[in-house]
Coordinates of C-alpha atoms in Angstrom, one line a residue:
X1 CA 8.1 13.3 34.1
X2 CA 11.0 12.6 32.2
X3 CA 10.9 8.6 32.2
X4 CA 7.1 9.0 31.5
X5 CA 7.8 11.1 28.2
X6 CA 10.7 8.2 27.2
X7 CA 8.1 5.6 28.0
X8 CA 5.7 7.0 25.9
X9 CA 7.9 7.1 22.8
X10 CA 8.8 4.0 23.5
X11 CA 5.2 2.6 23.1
X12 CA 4.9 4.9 20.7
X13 CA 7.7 3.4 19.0
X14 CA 6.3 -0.5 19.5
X15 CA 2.6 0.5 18.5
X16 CA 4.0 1.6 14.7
X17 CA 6.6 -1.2 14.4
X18 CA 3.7 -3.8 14.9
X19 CA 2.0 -2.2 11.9
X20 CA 5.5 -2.2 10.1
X21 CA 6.3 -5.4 10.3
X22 CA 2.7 -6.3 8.5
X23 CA 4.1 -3.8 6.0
X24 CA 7.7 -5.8 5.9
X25 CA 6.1 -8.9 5.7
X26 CA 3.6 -8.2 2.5
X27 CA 6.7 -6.2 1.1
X28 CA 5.0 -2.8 1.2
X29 CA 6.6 0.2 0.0
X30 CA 6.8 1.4 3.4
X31 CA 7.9 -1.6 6.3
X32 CA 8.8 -1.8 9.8
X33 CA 11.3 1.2 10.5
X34 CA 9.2 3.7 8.1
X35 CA 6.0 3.0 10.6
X36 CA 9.1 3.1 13.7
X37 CA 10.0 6.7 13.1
X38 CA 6.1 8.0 11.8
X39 CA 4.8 6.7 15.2
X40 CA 7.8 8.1 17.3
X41 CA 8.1 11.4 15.2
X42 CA 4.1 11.7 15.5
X43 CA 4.5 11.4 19.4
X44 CA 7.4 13.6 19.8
X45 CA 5.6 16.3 18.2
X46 CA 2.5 16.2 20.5
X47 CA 5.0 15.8 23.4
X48 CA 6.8 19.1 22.4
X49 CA 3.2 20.4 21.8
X50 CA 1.9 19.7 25.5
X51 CA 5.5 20.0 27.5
X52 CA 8.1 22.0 25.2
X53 CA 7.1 25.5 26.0
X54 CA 7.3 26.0 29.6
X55 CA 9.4 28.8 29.9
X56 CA 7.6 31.1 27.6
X57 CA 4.5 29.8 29.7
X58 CA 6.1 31.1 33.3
X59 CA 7.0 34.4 31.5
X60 CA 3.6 36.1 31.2
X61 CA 0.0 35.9 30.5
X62 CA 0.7 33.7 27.6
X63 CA -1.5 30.4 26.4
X64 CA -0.5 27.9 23.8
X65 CA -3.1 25.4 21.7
X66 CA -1.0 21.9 21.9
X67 CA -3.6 20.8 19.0
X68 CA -1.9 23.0 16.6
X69 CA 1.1 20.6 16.0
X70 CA -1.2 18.2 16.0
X71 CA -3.1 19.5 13.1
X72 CA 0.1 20.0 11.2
X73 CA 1.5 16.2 11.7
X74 CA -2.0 15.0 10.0
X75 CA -1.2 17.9 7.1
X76 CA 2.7 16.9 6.9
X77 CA 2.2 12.9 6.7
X78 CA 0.6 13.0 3.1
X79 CA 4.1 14.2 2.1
X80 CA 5.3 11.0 3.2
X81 CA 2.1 8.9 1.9
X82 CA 2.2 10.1 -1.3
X83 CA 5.9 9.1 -2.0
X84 CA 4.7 5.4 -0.9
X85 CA 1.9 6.2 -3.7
X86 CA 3.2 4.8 -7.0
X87 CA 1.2 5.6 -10.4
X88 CA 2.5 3.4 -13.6
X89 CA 0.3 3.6 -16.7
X90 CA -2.6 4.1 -14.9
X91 CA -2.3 2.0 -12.8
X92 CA -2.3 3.2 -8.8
X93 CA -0.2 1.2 -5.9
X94 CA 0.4 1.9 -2.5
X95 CA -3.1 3.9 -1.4
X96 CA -3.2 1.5 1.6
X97 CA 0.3 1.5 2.9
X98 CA 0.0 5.3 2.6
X99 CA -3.6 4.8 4.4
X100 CA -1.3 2.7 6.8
X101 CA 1.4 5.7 7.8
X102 CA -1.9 8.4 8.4
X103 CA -3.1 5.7 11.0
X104 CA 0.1 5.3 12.3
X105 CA 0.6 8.7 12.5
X106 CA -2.6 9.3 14.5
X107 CA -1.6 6.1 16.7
X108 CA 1.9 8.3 17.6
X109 CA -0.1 11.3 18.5
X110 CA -2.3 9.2 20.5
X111 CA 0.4 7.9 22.6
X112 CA 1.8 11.3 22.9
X113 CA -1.2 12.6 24.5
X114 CA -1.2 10.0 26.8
X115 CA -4.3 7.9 25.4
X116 CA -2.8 4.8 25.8
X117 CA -5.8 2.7 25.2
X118 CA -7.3 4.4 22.5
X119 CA -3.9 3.5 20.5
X120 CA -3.8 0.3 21.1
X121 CA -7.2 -0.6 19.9
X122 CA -5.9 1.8 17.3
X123 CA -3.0 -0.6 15.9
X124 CA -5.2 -3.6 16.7
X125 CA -8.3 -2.0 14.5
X126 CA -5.5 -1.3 12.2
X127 CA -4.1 -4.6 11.9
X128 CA -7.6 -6.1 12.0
X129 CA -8.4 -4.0 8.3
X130 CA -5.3 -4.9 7.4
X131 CA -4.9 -8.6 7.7
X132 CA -8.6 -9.6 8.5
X133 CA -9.9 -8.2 5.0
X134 CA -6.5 -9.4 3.3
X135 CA -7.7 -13.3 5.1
X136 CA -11.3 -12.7 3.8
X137 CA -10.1 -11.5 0.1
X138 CA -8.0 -14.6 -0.3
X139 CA -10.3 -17.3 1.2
X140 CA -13.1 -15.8 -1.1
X141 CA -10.7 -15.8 -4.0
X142 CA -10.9 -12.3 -4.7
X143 CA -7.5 -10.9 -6.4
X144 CA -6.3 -8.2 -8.5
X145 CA -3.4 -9.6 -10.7
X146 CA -1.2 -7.0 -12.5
X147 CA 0.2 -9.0 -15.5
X148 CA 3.0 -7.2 -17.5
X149 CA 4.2 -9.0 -20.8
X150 CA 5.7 -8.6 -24.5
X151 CA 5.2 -10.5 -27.3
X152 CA 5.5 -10.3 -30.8
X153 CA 2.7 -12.2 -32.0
X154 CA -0.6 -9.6 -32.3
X155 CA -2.5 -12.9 -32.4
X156 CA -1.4 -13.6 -28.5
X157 CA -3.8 -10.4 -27.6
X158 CA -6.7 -11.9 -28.8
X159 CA -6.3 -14.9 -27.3
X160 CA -5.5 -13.8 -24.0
X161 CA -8.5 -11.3 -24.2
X162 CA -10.9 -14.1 -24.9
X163 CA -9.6 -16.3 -22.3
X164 CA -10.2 -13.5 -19.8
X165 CA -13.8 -13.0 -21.1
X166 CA -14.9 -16.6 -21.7
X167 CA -13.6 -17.4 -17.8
X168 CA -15.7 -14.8 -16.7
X169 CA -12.7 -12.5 -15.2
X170 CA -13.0 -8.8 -14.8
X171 CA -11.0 -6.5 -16.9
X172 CA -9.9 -3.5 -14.8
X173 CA -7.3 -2.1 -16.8
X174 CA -5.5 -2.9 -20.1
X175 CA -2.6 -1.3 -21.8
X176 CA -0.8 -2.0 -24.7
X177 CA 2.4 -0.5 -26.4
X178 CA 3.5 -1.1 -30.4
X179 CA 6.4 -1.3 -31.1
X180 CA 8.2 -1.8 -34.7
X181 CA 11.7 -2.1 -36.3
X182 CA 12.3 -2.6 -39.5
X183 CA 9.2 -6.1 -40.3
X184 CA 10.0 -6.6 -36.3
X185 CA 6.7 -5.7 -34.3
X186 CA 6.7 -6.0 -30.5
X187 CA 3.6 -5.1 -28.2
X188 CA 4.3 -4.6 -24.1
X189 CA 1.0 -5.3 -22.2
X190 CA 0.5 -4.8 -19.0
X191 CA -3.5 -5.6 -17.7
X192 CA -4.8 -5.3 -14.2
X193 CA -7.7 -8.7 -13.9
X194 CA -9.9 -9.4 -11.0
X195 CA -10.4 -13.2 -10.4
X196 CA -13.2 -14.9 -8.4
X197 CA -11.6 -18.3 -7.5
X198 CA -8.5 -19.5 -6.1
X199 CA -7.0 -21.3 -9.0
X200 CA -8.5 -18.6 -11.0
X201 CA -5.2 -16.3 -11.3
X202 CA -2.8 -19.9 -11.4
X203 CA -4.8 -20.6 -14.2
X204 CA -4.8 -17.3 -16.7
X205 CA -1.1 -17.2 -15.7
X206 CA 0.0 -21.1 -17.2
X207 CA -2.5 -19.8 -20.2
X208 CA -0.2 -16.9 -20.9
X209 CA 2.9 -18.7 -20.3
X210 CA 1.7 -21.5 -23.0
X211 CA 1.6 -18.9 -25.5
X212 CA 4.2 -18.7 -28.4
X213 CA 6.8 -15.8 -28.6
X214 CA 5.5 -14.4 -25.3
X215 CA 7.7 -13.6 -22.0
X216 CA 5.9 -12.2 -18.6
X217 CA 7.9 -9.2 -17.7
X218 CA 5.9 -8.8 -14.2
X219 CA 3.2 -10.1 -12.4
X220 CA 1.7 -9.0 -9.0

């Protein structure tokens, strides 16, 4: 019993770290040892749940709902999502990688309760929305681009907004912050833009790096 409990952690353990290492790789706020110890903590859980109360078990007439801890790891792992959740300006980051820890956390509970195969198509159906659309996004062209830049020209704005329009781009978000000391104005911009082609997003970036008295601050 005891070597088929480790075993299960173990898997338990590999099934998250696949889906981590996607994570690492794309630089996600939560990588390979986050998704480790959400799948293993997930299956210890329903292990305790299903074998952890024995004695109290032998001692009378007494029955225990293993689901119960269940039901709290799916409660308790939107602690952990929402700190991977990050909310600047507006702007939201990190709904899938906290999308990513809930699966994984459901994949760990899996393997505790000894459905093997059900978590493994889970962490390959994971992966496959993962990297599939990710595949399917790029070769369409499809990307977001989160552009953050000052410049102290009011006349780069303009410019930039018509460029975005006349290119047929999709304005999702745009921010500005003024700025002024003494006859020196500065505006920080950041803009969230949905391109269509490829070359689209290599394209608005040279654009903005052409104009005068500009500096990109961040780009994603």
């Amino acid at each position: 019993m005891t070597w088929d409990l480790i075993l299960r952690l173990l898997l338990a353990s590999l099934l998250g770290g696949i889906i981590g290492l996607d994570r690492e790789y794309r630089a996600k706020e939560a990588g390979l040892r986050t998704h480790i110890l959400v799948s293993l903590g997930s299956a210890i859980f329903m292990i305790v749940s299903q074998y952890g109360f024995g004695n109290i078990l032998q001692e009378g007439n007494i029955s225990l709902d293993p689901s119960r801890i269940a039901s709290q790891v799916v409660t308790g792992i939107g602690f952990i999502g929402a700190g991977t959740i990050i909310i600047h300006r507006q702007f939201v980051r990190g709904l899938t990688t906290a999308a990513g820890l809930w699966a994984t956390a459901a994949i760990g509970l899996a393997v505790g309760g000894e459905l093997y195969a059900v978590a493994v198509a889970a962490t390959i159906l994971t992966l496959a929305g993962l990297e599939v659309t990710t595949f399917l996004f790029r070769h369409l062209g499809v990307r977001n681009s989160f552009i953050a830049f000052s410049t102290g020209e009011k006349e780069n704005l303009h410019k930039i907004l018509d460029e975005v329009y006349d290119k047929g781009y999709r304005l999702l978000n745009y921010q500005v912050e003024h700025k002024q000391t003494g006859d020196t104005e500065l505006f920080q911009v950041t803009m969230l833009v949905k391109t269509f082609k490829q070359s689209d997003e290599t394209h608005l970036v040279n654009f903005i790096q052409k104009l005068p008295d500009l500096t990109i601050d961040k780009m994603e």
